[in-house]
Amino acid sequence: MTLSNFEDLEIWKLSRTLSKDIYQITNSQEFKSDIRFCSQIRAAVGSIMDNIAEGFEREGKKEFIQFLYVAKGSCGEVRSQLYRATDAGYISTEQCNSLLTQTKKVGSKISNMIRYLKQSDVEGNKFKK
């Protein structure tokens, strides 16, 4: 199966859902009042889906893998920030656990995609003749 749009990637769809959920929890007045932290977690979660999209659009396997590693790193950053948000009382333990489950799933799926691409013989559209 050949995918022609990043929007078709399961990892991008999952990261988009995670982003929506993070934006929803950061809309609480208490969280929004911590402007720097709110901005930081929103930027990190956006980085996941944006790096997946950008890497895909580069149309080369090595670049895509590089961007997937950045997305995976941002996923870890969001996980860490969720603990901070819980410790600060901005979100409940239940909210945190639910979002941690999502971030771990996204991170795992990104790792699977990296592993798949590394084993693949396809180099990407920009290398087709």
XYZ file of N, CA and C in Angstrom:
387
model
N 0.845 -1.192 0.000
C 0.000 0.000 0.000
C 0.879 1.241 0.000
N 0.571 2.163 -0.882
C 1.309 3.413 -0.966
C 0.424 4.541 -0.454
N 0.975 5.315 0.446
C 0.240 6.462 0.979
C 0.693 7.709 0.239
N -0.249 8.539 -0.144
C 0.119 9.748 -0.886
C -0.042 11.017 -0.068
N -0.654 10.926 1.109
C -0.867 12.090 1.963
C -0.529 11.762 3.408
N 0.097 12.692 4.089
C 0.407 12.448 5.503
C -0.856 12.278 6.324
N -1.954 12.865 5.865
C -3.226 12.740 6.577
C -3.730 11.300 6.630
N -3.193 10.449 5.772
C -3.586 9.042 5.755
C -2.817 8.210 6.784
N -1.750 8.765 7.339
C -0.925 8.031 8.302
C -1.627 7.914 9.651
N -1.682 6.708 10.178
C -2.295 6.496 11.492
C -1.573 7.311 12.567
N -0.237 7.386 12.488
C 0.503 8.129 13.509
C 0.158 9.616 13.482
N -0.126 10.145 12.303
C -0.506 11.561 12.223
C -1.916 11.754 12.797
N -2.824 10.833 12.471
C -4.197 10.922 12.988
C -4.211 10.843 14.514
N -3.431 9.903 15.070
C -3.369 9.768 16.528
C -2.761 11.002 17.183
N -1.740 11.565 16.554
C -1.109 12.759 17.127
C -2.042 13.971 17.021
N -2.868 14.000 15.999
C -3.853 15.083 15.881
C -4.882 14.998 17.007
N -5.343 13.788 17.293
C -6.283 13.586 18.400
C -5.645 13.993 19.722
N -4.393 13.582 19.932
C -3.672 13.965 21.146
C -3.574 15.491 21.247
N -3.281 16.137 20.144
C -3.179 17.596 20.133
C -4.504 18.250 20.536
N -5.587 17.758 19.962
C -6.915 18.292 20.326
C -7.173 18.136 21.816
N -6.823 16.969 22.354
C -7.063 16.695 23.773
C -6.198 17.581 24.673
N -4.964 17.815 24.275
C -4.091 18.711 25.051
C -4.635 20.137 25.005
N -5.074 20.584 23.840
C -5.649 21.933 23.749
C -6.884 22.055 24.629
N -7.676 21.004 24.685
C -8.881 21.034 25.514
C -8.525 21.201 26.991
N -7.554 20.435 27.490
C -7.217 20.551 28.916
C -6.511 21.862 29.233
N -5.801 22.411 28.257
C -5.090 23.671 28.514
C -6.008 24.883 28.386
N -7.251 24.653 28.016
C -8.213 25.758 27.948
C -8.803 26.121 29.299
N -8.521 25.314 30.334
C -9.018 25.674 31.657
C -8.351 26.985 32.097
N -9.063 27.789 32.834
C -8.550 29.097 33.238
C -7.253 28.977 34.029
N -7.184 28.004 34.918
C -5.993 27.837 35.742
C -4.771 27.500 34.882
N -4.952 26.593 33.920
C -3.844 26.210 33.049
C -3.464 27.388 32.147
N -4.463 28.046 31.564
C -4.188 29.170 30.658
C -3.477 30.314 31.353
N -3.670 30.447 32.663
C -3.022 31.550 33.375
C -1.513 31.346 33.472
N -1.044 30.104 33.345
C 0.382 29.817 33.287
C 0.784 29.868 31.808
N 0.887 31.074 31.298
C 1.027 31.314 29.860
C 2.220 30.576 29.251
N 3.347 30.646 29.903
C 4.550 30.017 29.340
C 4.407 28.504 29.276
N 3.937 27.889 30.345
C 3.779 26.441 30.372
C 2.714 25.993 29.378
N 1.605 26.699 29.332
C 0.526 26.387 28.401
C 1.048 26.435 26.964
N 1.785 27.471 26.660
C 2.361 27.620 25.329
C 3.356 26.497 25.026
N 4.138 26.117 26.036
C 5.160 25.090 25.857
C 4.550 23.723 25.547
N 3.541 23.320 26.299
C 2.941 22.004 26.057
C 2.180 21.987 24.732
N 1.561 23.105 24.380
C 0.867 23.183 23.098
C 1.860 23.108 21.940
N 2.995 23.777 22.080
C 4.018 23.726 21.031
C 4.566 22.308 20.891
N 4.809 21.644 22.010
C 5.371 20.288 21.970
C 4.400 19.312 21.314
N 3.122 19.389 21.672
C 2.158 18.460 21.089
C 1.956 18.763 19.606
N 1.991 20.023 19.235
C 1.884 20.386 17.819
C 3.092 19.911 17.023
N 4.238 19.900 17.674
C 5.467 19.448 17.031
C 5.385 17.988 16.608
N 4.644 17.188 17.348
C 4.526 15.769 17.001
C 3.889 15.633 15.617
N 2.693 16.183 15.467
C 1.996 16.019 14.193
C 2.666 16.800 13.068
N 3.238 17.957 13.393
C 3.877 18.767 12.358
C 5.143 18.112 11.817
N 5.919 17.487 12.687
C 7.134 16.820 12.215
C 6.821 15.561 11.420
N 5.765 14.865 11.775
C 5.333 13.720 10.972
C 4.968 14.209 9.566
N 4.188 15.283 9.504
C 3.769 15.833 8.214
C 4.966 16.337 7.407
N 5.836 17.103 8.036
C 6.971 17.665 7.311
C 7.906 16.566 6.805
N 8.177 15.587 7.648
C 9.042 14.492 7.224
C 8.462 13.724 6.054
N 7.171 13.473 6.094
C 6.502 12.768 5.002
C 6.608 13.562 3.710
N 6.379 14.856 3.812
C 6.379 15.722 2.628
C 7.766 15.908 2.020
N 8.826 15.595 2.763
C 10.181 15.688 2.215
C 10.434 14.611 1.169
N 9.615 13.568 1.173
C 9.625 12.503 0.170
C 10.921 11.697 0.101
N 11.634 11.648 1.197
C 12.822 10.813 1.277
C 12.822 10.035 2.578
N 13.204 8.778 2.515
C 13.147 7.904 3.688
C 14.004 8.422 4.835
N 15.241 8.801 4.553
C 16.145 9.231 5.627
C 15.636 10.490 6.314
N 15.136 11.425 5.523
C 14.590 12.650 6.131
C 13.336 12.351 6.941
N 12.496 11.476 6.424
C 11.279 11.116 7.146
C 11.644 10.499 8.492
N 12.608 9.590 8.488
C 13.043 8.971 9.741
C 13.562 10.032 10.707
N 14.350 10.969 10.206
C 14.883 12.043 11.061
C 13.751 12.845 11.705
N 12.750 13.194 10.923
C 11.632 13.962 11.454
C 10.781 13.125 12.409
N 10.699 11.821 12.165
C 9.969 10.952 13.080
C 10.668 10.890 14.436
N 12.006 10.914 14.425
C 12.728 10.945 15.699
C 12.435 12.243 16.460
N 12.338 13.344 15.748
C 11.993 14.621 16.399
C 10.581 14.538 16.971
N 9.654 13.971 16.208
C 8.269 13.813 16.678
C 8.227 12.937 17.920
N 9.008 11.866 17.922
C 9.048 10.976 19.080
C 9.611 11.703 20.298
N 10.626 12.526 20.082
C 11.176 13.327 21.174
C 10.147 14.292 21.738
N 9.380 14.911 20.864
C 8.323 15.821 21.311
C 7.255 15.068 22.081
N 7.011 13.837 21.700
C 6.046 13.003 22.415
C 6.521 12.783 23.859
N 7.799 12.511 24.021
C 8.365 12.360 25.362
C 8.287 13.653 26.150
N 8.499 14.771 25.459
C 8.393 16.080 26.116
C 6.979 16.311 26.637
N 5.990 15.974 25.848
C 4.595 16.125 26.280
C 4.322 15.241 27.495
N 4.831 14.016 27.481
C 4.632 13.129 28.634
C 5.202 13.752 29.894
N 6.400 14.283 29.811
C 7.014 14.923 30.971
C 6.184 16.114 31.440
N 5.696 16.895 30.501
C 4.900 18.072 30.840
C 3.568 17.689 31.479
N 3.038 16.543 31.109
C 1.799 16.087 31.736
C 2.002 15.812 33.218
N 3.148 15.259 33.563
C 3.454 15.067 34.992
C 3.551 16.420 35.701
N 4.194 17.376 35.062
C 4.290 18.727 35.644
C 2.910 19.342 35.826
N 2.048 19.159 34.823
C 0.690 19.725 34.906
C -0.091 19.091 36.053
N 0.104 17.797 36.247
C -0.558 17.111 37.361
C -0.008 17.604 38.693
N 1.316 17.690 38.793
C 1.949 18.154 40.029
C 1.538 19.581 40.381
N 1.279 20.393 39.351
C 0.867 21.780 39.582
C -0.626 21.888 39.882
N -1.360 20.785 39.738
C -2.791 20.805 40.008
C -3.624 21.302 38.840
N -3.031 21.388 37.650
C -3.770 21.866 36.482
C -4.683 20.800 35.889
N -4.278 19.530 36.048
C -5.103 18.426 35.559
C -5.151 17.340 36.635
N -6.185 16.530 36.563
C -6.335 15.444 37.533
C -5.416 14.280 37.168
N -5.211 13.406 38.132
C -4.422 12.195 37.889
C -5.072 11.360 36.796
N -6.399 11.304 36.785
C -7.116 10.536 35.772
C -6.884 11.127 34.386
N -6.974 12.449 34.268
C -6.702 13.096 32.979
C -5.270 12.815 32.542
N -4.356 12.939 33.474
C -2.951 12.694 33.180
C -2.760 11.267 32.671
N -3.298 10.294 33.380
C -3.120 8.898 32.986
C -3.689 8.607 31.600
N -4.840 9.186 31.312
C -5.450 9.001 30.001
C -4.560 9.576 28.895
N -4.051 10.775 29.127
C -3.189 11.419 28.136
C -1.828 10.732 28.032
N -1.325 10.215 29.152
C -0.069 9.459 29.115
C -0.231 8.204 28.261
N -1.373 7.551 28.384
C -1.650 6.371 27.563
C -1.624 6.743 26.085
N -2.229 7.871 25.749
C -2.225 8.324 24.356
C -0.802 8.622 23.875
N -0.025 9.331 24.685
C 1.330 9.691 24.253
C 2.197 8.444 24.089
N 2.023 7.471 24.983
C 2.803 6.230 24.859
C 2.414 5.464 23.588
N 1.129 5.478 23.267
C 0.669 4.813 22.047
C 1.247 5.499 20.819
N 1.194 6.821 20.790
C 1.744 7.568 19.654
C 3.245 7.301 19.537
N 3.958 7.379 20.643
C 5.397 7.145 20.631
C 5.740 5.748 20.140
N 4.988 4.769 20.579
C 5.209 3.384 20.158
C 4.957 3.214 18.666
N 3.895 3.821 18.179
C 3.563 3.727 16.748
C 4.619 4.449 15.902
N 5.139 5.564 16.406
C 6.216 6.259 15.693
C 7.453 5.361 15.632
N 7.780 4.712 16.740
C 8.917 3.779 16.763
C 8.722 2.651 15.752
N 7.504 2.141 15.674
C 7.206 1.086 14.707
C 7.395 1.572 13.277
N 6.983 2.804 13.011
C 7.141 3.372 11.670
C 8.625 3.545 11.334
N 9.401 4.010 12.299
C 10.848 4.165 12.095
C 11.468 2.807 11.765
N 11.126 1.805 12.545
C 11.659 0.452 12.340
C 11.281 -0.068 10.945
N 10.030 0.139 10.561
C 9.564 -0.283 9.240
C 10.357 0.417 8.138
N 10.500 1.719 8.258
C 11.208 2.474 7.224
C 12.680 2.059 7.127
N 13.304 1.817 8.245
C 14.706 1.397 8.231
C 14.892 0.060 7.512
N 13.891 -0.811 7.595
C 13.969 -2.130 6.957
C 13.509 -2.112 5.502
N 12.872 -1.026 5.102
C 12.306 -0.921 3.763
C 13.383 -0.588 2.728
N 13.201 -1.121 1.519
C 14.110 -0.816 0.415
C 13.720 0.477 -0.304
N 12.520 0.959 -0.055
C 12.039 2.176 -0.716
C 12.779 3.388 -0.142
N 13.301 4.211 -1.036
C 14.052 5.394 -0.593
C 13.203 6.666 -0.582
N 12.093 6.671 -1.296
C 11.209 7.832 -1.320
C 11.002 8.365 -2.723
N 9.942 9.152 -2.905
C 9.578 9.666 -4.216
C 10.649 10.536 -4.848
N 11.400 11.276 -4.073
C 12.372 12.166 -4.688
C 13.568 11.423 -5.272
N 13.645 10.112 -4.966
C 14.734 9.306 -5.525
C 14.280 8.432 -6.676
N 12.997 8.518 -7.030
C 12.491 7.754 -8.183
C 13.000 8.390 -9.473
N 13.253 7.542 -10.436
C 13.754 8.057 -11.722
C 12.703 7.986 -12.774
